[in-house]
Tab-separated table of C-alpha atoms in Angstrom:
chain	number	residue	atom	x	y	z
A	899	UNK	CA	3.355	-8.756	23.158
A	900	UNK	CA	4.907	-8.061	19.562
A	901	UNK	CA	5.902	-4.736	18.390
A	902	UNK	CA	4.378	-3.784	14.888
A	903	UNK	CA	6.142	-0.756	13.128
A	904	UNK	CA	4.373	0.947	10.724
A	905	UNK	CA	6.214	2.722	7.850
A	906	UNK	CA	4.082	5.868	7.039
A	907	UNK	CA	2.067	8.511	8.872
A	908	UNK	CA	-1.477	8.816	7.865
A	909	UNK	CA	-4.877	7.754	8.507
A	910	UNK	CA	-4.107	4.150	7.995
A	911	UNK	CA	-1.611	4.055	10.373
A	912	UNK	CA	-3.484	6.467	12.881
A	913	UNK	CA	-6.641	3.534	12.150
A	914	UNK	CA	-4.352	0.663	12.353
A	915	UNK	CA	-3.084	2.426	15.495
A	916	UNK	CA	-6.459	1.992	17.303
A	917	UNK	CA	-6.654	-1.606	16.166
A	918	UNK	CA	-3.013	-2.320	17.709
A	919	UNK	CA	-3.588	-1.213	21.079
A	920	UNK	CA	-6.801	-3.340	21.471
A	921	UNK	CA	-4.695	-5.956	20.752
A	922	UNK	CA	-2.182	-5.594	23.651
A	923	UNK	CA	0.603	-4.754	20.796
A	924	UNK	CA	3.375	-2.135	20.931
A	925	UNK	CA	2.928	-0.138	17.621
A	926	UNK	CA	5.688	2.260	16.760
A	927	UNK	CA	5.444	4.722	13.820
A	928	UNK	CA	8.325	6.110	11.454
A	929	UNK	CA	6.503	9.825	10.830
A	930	UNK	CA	7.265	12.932	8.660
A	931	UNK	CA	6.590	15.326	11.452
A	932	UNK	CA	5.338	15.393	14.883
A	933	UNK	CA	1.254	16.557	13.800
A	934	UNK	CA	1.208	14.231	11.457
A	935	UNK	CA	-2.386	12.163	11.491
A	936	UNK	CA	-0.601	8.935	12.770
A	937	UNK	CA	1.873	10.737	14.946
A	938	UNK	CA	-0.684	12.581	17.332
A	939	UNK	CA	-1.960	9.075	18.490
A	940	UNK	CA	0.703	6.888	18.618
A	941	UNK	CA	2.825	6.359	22.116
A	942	UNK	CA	5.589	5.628	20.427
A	943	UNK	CA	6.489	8.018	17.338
A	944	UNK	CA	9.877	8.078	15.527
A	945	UNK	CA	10.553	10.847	13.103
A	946	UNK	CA	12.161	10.646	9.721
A	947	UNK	CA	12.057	9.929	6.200
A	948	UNK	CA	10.839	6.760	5.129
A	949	UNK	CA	13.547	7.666	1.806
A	950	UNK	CA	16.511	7.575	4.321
A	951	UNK	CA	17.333	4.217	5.250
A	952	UNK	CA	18.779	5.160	8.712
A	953	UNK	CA	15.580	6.495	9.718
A	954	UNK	CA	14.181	3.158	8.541
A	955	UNK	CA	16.329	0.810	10.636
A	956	UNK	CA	16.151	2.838	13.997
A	957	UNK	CA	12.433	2.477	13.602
A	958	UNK	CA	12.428	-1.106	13.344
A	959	UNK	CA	14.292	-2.780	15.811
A	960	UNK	CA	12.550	-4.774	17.703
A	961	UNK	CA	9.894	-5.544	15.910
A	962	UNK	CA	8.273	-8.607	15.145
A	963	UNK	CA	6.369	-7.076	12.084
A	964	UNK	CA	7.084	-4.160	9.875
A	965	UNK	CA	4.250	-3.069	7.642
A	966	UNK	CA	3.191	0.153	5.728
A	967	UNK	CA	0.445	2.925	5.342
A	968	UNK	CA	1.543	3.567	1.522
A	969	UNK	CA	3.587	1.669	-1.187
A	970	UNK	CA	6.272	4.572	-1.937
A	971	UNK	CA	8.776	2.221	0.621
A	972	UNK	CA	11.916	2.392	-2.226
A	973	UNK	CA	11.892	-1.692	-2.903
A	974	UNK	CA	15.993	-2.129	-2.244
A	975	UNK	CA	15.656	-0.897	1.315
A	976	UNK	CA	13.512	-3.651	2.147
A	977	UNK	CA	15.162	-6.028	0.460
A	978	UNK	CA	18.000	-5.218	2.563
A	979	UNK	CA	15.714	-5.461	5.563
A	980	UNK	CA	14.695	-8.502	4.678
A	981	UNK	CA	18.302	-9.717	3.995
A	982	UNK	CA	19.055	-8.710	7.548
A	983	UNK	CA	16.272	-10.955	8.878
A	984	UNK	CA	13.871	-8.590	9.721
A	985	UNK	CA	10.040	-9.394	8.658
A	986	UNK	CA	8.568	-7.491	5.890
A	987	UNK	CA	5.176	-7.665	5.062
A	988	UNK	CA	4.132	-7.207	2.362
A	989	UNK	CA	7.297	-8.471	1.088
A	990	UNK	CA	9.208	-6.229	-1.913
A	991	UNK	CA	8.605	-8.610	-4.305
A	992	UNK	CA	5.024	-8.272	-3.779
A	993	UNK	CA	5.147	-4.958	-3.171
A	994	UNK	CA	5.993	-3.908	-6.851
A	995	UNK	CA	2.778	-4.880	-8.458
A	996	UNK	CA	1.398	-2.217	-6.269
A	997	UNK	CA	3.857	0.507	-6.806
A	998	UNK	CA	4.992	-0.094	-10.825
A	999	UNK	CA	1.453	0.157	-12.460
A	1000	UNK	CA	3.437	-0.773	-15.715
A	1001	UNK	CA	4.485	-3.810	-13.819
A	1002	UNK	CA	1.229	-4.694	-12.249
A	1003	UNK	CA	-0.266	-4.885	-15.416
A	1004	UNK	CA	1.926	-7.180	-17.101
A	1005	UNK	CA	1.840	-9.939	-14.190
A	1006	UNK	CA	-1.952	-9.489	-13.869
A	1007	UNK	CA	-1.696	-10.023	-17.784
A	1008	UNK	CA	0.306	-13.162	-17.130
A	1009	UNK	CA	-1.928	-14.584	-14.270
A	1010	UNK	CA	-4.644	-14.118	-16.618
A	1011	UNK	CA	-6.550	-11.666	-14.867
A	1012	UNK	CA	-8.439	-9.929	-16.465
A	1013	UNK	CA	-7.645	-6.071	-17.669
A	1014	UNK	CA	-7.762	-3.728	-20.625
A	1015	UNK	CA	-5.343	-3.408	-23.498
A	1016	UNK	CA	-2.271	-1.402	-22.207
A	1017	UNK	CA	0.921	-0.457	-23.595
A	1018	UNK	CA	4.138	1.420	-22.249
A	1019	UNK	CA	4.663	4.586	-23.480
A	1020	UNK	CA	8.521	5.335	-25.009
A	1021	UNK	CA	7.929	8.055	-27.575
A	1022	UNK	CA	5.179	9.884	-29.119
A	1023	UNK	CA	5.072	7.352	-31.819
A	1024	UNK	CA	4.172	4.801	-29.377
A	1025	UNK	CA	1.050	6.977	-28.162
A	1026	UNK	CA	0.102	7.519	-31.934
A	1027	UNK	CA	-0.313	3.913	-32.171
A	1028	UNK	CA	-2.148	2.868	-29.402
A	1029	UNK	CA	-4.440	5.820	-29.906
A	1030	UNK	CA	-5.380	3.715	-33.454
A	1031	UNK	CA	-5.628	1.042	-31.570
A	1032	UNK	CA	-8.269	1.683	-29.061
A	1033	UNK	CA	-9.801	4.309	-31.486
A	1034	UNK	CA	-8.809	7.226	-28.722
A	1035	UNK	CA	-10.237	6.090	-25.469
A	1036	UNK	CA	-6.513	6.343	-23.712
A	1037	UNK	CA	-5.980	6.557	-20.297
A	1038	UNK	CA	-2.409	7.933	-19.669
A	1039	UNK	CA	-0.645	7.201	-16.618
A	1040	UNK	CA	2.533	7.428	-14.412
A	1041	UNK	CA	3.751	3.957	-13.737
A	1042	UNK	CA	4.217	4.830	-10.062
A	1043	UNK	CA	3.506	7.546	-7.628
A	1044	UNK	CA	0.153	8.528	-8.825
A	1045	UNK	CA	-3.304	8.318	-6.428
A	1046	UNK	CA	-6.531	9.451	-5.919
A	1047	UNK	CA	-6.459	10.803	-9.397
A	1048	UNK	CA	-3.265	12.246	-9.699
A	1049	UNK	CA	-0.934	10.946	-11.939
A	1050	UNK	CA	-4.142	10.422	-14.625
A	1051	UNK	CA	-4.684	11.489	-17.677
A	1052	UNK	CA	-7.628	11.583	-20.441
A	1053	UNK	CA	-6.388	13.696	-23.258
A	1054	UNK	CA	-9.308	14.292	-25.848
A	1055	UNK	CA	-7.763	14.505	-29.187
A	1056	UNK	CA	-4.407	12.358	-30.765
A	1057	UNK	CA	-2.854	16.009	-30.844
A	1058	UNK	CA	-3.888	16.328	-27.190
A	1059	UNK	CA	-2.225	12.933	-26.053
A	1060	UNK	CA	0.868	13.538	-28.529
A	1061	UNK	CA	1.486	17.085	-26.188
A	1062	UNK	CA	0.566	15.889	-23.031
A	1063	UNK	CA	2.744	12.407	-23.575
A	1064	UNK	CA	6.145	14.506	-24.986
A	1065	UNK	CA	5.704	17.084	-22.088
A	1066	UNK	CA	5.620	14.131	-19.777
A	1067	UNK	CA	8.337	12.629	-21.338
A	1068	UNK	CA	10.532	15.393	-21.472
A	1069	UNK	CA	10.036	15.550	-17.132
A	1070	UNK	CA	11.667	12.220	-17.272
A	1071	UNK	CA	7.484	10.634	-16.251
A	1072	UNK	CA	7.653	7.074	-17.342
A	1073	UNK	CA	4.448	6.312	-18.787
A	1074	UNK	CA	2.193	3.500	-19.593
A	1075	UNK	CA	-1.543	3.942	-21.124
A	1076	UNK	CA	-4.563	1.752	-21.125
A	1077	UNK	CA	-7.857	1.540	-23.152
A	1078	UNK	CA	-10.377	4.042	-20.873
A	1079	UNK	CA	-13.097	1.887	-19.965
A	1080	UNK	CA	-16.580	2.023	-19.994
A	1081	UNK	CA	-18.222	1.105	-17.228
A	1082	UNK	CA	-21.469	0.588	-15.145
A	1083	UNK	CA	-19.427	0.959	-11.886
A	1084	UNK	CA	-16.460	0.215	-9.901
A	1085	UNK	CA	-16.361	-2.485	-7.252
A	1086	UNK	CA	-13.835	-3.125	-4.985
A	1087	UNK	CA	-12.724	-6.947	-3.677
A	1088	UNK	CA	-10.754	-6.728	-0.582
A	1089	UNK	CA	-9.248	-9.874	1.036
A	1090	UNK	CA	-6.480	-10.777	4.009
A	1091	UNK	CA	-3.778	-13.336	3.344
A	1092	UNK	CA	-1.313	-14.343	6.344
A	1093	UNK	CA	2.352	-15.853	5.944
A	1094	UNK	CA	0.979	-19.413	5.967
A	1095	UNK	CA	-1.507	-18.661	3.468
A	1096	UNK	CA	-4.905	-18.387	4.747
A	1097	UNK	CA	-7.351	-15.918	2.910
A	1098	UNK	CA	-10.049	-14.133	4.142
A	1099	UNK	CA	-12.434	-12.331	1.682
A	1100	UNK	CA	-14.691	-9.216	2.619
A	1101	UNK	CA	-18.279	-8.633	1.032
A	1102	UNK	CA	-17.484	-7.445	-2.613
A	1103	UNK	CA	-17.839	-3.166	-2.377
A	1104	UNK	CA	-19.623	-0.614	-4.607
A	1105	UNK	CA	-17.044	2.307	-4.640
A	1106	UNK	CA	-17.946	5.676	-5.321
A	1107	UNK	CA	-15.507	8.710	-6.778
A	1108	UNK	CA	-15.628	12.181	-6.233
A	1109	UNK	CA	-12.825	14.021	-8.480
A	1110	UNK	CA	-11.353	10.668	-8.400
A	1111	UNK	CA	-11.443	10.315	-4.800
A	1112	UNK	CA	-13.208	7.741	-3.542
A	1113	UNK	CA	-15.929	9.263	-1.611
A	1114	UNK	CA	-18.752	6.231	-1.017
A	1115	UNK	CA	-18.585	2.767	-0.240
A	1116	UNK	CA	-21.712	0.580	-0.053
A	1117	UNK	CA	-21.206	-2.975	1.179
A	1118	UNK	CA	-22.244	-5.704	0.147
A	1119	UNK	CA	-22.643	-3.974	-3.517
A	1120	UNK	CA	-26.095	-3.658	-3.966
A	1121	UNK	CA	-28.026	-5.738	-6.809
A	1122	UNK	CA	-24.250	-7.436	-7.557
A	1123	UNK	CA	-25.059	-11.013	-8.401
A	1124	UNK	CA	-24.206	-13.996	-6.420
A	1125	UNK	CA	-22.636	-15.587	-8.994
A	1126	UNK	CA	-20.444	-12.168	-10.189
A	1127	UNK	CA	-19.244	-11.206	-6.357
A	1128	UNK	CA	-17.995	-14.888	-5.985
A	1129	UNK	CA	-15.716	-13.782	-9.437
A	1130	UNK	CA	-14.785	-11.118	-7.894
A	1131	UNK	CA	-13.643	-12.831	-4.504
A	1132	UNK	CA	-11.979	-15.480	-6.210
A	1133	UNK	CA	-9.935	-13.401	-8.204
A	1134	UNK	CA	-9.096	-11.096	-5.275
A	1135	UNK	CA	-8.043	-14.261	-3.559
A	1136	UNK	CA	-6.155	-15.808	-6.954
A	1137	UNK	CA	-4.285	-12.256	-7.007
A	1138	UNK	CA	-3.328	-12.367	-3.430
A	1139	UNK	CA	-2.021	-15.828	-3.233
A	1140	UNK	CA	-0.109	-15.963	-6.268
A	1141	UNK	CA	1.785	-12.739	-6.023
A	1142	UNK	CA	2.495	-13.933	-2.429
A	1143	UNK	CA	0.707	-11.004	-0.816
A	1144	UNK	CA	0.907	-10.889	2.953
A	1145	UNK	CA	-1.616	-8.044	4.444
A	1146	UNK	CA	-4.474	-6.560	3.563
A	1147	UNK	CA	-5.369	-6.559	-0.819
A	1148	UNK	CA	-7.611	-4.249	-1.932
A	1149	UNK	CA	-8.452	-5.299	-5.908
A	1150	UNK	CA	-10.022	-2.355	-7.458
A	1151	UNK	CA	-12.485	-3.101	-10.159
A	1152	UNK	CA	-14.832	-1.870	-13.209
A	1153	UNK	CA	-17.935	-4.156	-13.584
A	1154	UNK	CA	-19.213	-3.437	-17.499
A	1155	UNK	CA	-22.186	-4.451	-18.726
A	1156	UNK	CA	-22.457	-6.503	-21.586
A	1157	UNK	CA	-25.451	-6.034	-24.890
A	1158	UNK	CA	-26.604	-9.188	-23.494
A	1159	UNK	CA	-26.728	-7.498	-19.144
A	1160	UNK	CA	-23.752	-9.772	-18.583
A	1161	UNK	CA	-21.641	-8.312	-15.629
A	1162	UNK	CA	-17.439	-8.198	-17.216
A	1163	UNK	CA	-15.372	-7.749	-14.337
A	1164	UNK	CA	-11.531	-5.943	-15.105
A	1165	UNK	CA	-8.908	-5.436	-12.700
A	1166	UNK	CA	-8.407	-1.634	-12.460
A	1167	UNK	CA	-6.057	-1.137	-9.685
A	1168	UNK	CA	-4.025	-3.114	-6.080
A	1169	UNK	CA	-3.369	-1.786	-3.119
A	1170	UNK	CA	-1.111	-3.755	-0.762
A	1171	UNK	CA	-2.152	-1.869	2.434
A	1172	UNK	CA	-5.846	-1.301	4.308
A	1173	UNK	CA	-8.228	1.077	1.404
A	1174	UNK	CA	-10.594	3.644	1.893
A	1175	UNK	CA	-12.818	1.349	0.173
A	1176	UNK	CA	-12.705	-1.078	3.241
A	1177	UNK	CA	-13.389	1.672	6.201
A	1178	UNK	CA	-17.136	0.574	6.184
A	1179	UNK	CA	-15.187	-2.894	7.570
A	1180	UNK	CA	-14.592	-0.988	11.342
A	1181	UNK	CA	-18.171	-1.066	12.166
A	1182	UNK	CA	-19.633	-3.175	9.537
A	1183	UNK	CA	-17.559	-6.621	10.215
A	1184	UNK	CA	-16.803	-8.857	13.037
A	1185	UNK	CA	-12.715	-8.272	11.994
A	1186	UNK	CA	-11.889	-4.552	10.516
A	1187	UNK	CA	-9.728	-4.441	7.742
A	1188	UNK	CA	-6.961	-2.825	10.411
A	1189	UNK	CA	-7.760	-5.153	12.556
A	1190	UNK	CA	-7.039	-8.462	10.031
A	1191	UNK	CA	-3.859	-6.114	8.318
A	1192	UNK	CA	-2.054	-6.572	11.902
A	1193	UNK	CA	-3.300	-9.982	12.133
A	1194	UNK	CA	-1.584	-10.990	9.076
A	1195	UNK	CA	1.320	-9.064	8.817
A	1196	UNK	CA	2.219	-10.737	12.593
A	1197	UNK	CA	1.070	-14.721	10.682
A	1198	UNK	CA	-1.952	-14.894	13.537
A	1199	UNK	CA	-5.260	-16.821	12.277
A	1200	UNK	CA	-7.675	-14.567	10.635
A	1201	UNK	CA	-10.442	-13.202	12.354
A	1202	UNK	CA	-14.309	-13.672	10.656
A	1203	UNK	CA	-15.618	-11.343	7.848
A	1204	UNK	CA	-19.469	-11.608	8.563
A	1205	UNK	CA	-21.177	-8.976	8.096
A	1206	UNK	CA	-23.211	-7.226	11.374
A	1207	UNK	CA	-26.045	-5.547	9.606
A	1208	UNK	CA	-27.339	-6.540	6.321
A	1209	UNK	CA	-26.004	-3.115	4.754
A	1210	UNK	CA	-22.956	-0.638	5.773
A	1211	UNK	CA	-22.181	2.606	4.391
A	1212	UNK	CA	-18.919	4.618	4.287
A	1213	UNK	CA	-19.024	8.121	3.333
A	1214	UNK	CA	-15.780	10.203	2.627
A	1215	UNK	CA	-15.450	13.683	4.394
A	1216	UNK	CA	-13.546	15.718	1.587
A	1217	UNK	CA	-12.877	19.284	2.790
A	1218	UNK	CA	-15.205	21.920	1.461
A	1219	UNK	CA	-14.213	24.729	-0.597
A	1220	UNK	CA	-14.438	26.947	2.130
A	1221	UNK	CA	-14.013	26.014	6.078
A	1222	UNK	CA	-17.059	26.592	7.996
A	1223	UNK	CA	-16.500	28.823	11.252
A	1224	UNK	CA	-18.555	26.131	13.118
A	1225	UNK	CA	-16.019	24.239	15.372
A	1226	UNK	CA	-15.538	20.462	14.048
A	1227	UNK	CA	-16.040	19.307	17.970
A	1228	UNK	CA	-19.532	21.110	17.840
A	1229	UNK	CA	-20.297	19.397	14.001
A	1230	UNK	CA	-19.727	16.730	15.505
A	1231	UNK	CA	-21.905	16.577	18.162
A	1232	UNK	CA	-24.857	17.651	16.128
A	1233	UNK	CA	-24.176	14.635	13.701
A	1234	UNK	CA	-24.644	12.280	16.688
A	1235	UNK	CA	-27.741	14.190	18.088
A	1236	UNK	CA	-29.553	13.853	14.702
A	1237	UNK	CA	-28.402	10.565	13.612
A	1238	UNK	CA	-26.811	8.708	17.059
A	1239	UNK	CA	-26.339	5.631	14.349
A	1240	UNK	CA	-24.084	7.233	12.803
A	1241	UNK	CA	-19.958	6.415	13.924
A	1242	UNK	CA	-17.717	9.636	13.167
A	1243	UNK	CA	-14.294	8.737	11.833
A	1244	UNK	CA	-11.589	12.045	11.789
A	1245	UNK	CA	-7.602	12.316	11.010
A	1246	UNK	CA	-6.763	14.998	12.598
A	1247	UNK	CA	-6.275	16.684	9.597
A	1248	UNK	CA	-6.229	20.696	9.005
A	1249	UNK	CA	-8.736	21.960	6.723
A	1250	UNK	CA	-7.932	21.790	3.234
A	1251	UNK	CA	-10.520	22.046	-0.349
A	1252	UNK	CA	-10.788	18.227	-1.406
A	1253	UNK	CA	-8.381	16.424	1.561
A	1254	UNK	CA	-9.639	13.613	3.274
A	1255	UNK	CA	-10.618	14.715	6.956
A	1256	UNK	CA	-12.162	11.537	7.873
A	1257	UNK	CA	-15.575	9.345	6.824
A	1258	UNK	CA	-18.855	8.049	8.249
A	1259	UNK	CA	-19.844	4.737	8.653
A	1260	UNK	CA	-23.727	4.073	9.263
A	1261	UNK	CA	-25.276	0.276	9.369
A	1262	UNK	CA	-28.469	-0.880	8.398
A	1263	UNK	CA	-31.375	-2.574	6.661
A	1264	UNK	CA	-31.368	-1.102	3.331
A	1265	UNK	CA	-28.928	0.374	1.403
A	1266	UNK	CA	-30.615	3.985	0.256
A	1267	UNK	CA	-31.953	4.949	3.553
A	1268	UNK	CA	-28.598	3.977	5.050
A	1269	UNK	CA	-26.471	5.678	2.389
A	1270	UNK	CA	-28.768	8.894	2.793
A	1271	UNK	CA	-28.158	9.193	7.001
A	1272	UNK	CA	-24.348	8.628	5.923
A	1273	UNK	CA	-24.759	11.120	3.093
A	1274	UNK	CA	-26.406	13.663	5.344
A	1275	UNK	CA	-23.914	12.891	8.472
A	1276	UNK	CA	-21.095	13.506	6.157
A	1277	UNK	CA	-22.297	16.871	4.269
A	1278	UNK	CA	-22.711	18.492	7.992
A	1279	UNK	CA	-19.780	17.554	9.389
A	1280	UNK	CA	-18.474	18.958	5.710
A	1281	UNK	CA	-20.294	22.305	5.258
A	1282	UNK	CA	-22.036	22.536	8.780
A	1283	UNK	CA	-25.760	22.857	7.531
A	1284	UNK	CA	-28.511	20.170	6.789
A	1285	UNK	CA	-29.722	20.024	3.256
């Protein structure tokens, strides 16, 4: 059976991991260090630095697929990979729209996709302008590196932004802004697309953000029009076949709502890689987002994207401010004596205020009393009390 390498040693890879094995194929990981979250379940663990290109090509060889828990992969090295005959996916010249947000935004612009007014940022005279433009709702960002709210920025005042935008300059941060956005909610279209081109579209997703974490998912979206999820899978699937994605494609959106109740659907963000927005897939779907990444990324057929229960919840487990002395083994346990509906997801991750330690899935009829057993599942293993 194929060998899949995956370039990056987190949760997706430790989830894409599991996935892999029931498979029958040989996953091998390039990782940072030895406890990282991928690299304490994978057999076969290489360690390096994704940035050194030697440590890249030892980790390869051999296999059939390479593919990648993040998008921070510098572009040239896999162009040489690629070069050398070895298959990429997603490919770098996909790849860009999801690490350059300056970029992204331009081709979405071009595909006619739609997204608010943007403009790069080159001097402080360039920020005064926009700022008329848009009548100061500007969202400042760092074309590349930024996530889960980092690399953000909502400055209050012109005199604010003109600061915060020569500071950044000055630290050599090349900058883009955007017109901050009003909006009901965000929504989040995820779809497969393999080498040959076949597309598989997920239920349409009601994200959630703590501190600009994602910290809910509820799928299908609840009270999201036929007619508006349909846009919203179309365009995921428009995005993904014209910038030539192979993989999984998360397309991050903000439904607004019109004077008239109209749903406006803008493209806020892609990821080129399983999302936390698509966890709920692993025990909400015939074919996990993991699963139909490795299924891709190898140019098998798709697996389905029904739905098992009529409702699936995701709930983020962000570290608490403090760590409760209660063991996580023994949270644990009382999270499946209360609610034995309830599927535990952890990383392996030490303790730490706001990280990511893991999420909980829960299926069911309805969405509130299914997002308030995930709500509750997730606050114990969090804080270890009920509420």
């Amino acid at each position: 059976m194929p060998r899949v390498a995956v370039i990056g040693d987190g949760q997706l890879a430790r989830m894409m991991h599991t996935e892999a094995i029931e498979l029958g194929l040989q996953p091998r990981v390039l990782a940072g260090a030895p406890d990282a979250s991928a690299a304490q379940v994978f057999g076969d663990v290489q360690l390096g630095d994704y940035t050194n290109f030697d440590d890249l090509h030892a980790t390869i060889q051999g296999a059939s697929a390479i593919t990648f828990d993040h998008e921070h992969v510098p572009n040239e090295f896999l162009q040489r990979l690629l070069d050398e005959g070895y298959n990429v996916e997603p490919r770098p010249q996909a790849l860009i729209y999801a690490q350059d947000k300056l970029e992204q935004r331009m081709k979405l612009k071009e595909l006619g996709a739609p997204v608010p007014p943007f403009a790069k940022f080159d001097s402080v005279e360039d920020a005064r302008e926009f700022w008329e433009l848009v009548d100061g709702r500007v969202c400042v960002k760092a074309t590349r590196g930024g996530y889960d709210g980092h690399g953000v920025w909502f400055p209050e005042t012109l005199q604010e932004c003109e600061q915060l935008v020569t500071d950044l300059l000055e630290k050599g941060v090349v900058l883009y802004a955007e017109e901050k956005v009003q909006f009901a909610r965000e929504l989040s279209a995820m779809v497969a697309r393999n080498r040959d081109g076949e597309v598989k579209a997920w239920p349409v997703a009601e994200s959630r953000q703590a501190d600009g974490v994602c910290h809910i998912a509820i799928a299908p979206a609840p009270e999201l029009p036929a007619a508006v999820a349909k846009q919203c899978r179309d365009l995921a699937t428009k995005i993904a076949t014209k910038l030539d994605v192979t993989g999984v494609l998360a397309v991050e959106l903000f439904e607004c709502i019109g004077e008239d109740g109209a749903s406006k659907i803008l493209v806020n963000e892609l990821a080129m890689r399983p999302h936390n927005t698509g966890h709920w897939t692993q025990d909400g779907c015939v074919t996990s987002q993991f699963e139909q990444h490795l299924r891709a990324v190898l140019n098998w057929p798709l697996g389905s994207v029904d739905t098992l229960e009529p409702v699936t919840v995701m709930v983020n487990t962000l570290g608490a401010e403090e760590d409760p002395q209660m063991p996580m083994e023994q949270r644990v346990i009382e999270v499946m004596r209360r609610y034995p509906e309830a599927k535990v997801h952890l990383y392996g991750k030490s303790w730490r205020p706001g990280r990511k330690m893991g999420h909980v899935n829960v299926t069911g009829y309805d969405a509130t009393s299914t997002l308030a057993i995930a709500q509750h599942a997730a606050h114990f293993i969090v804080h270890a009390n009920w509420y």
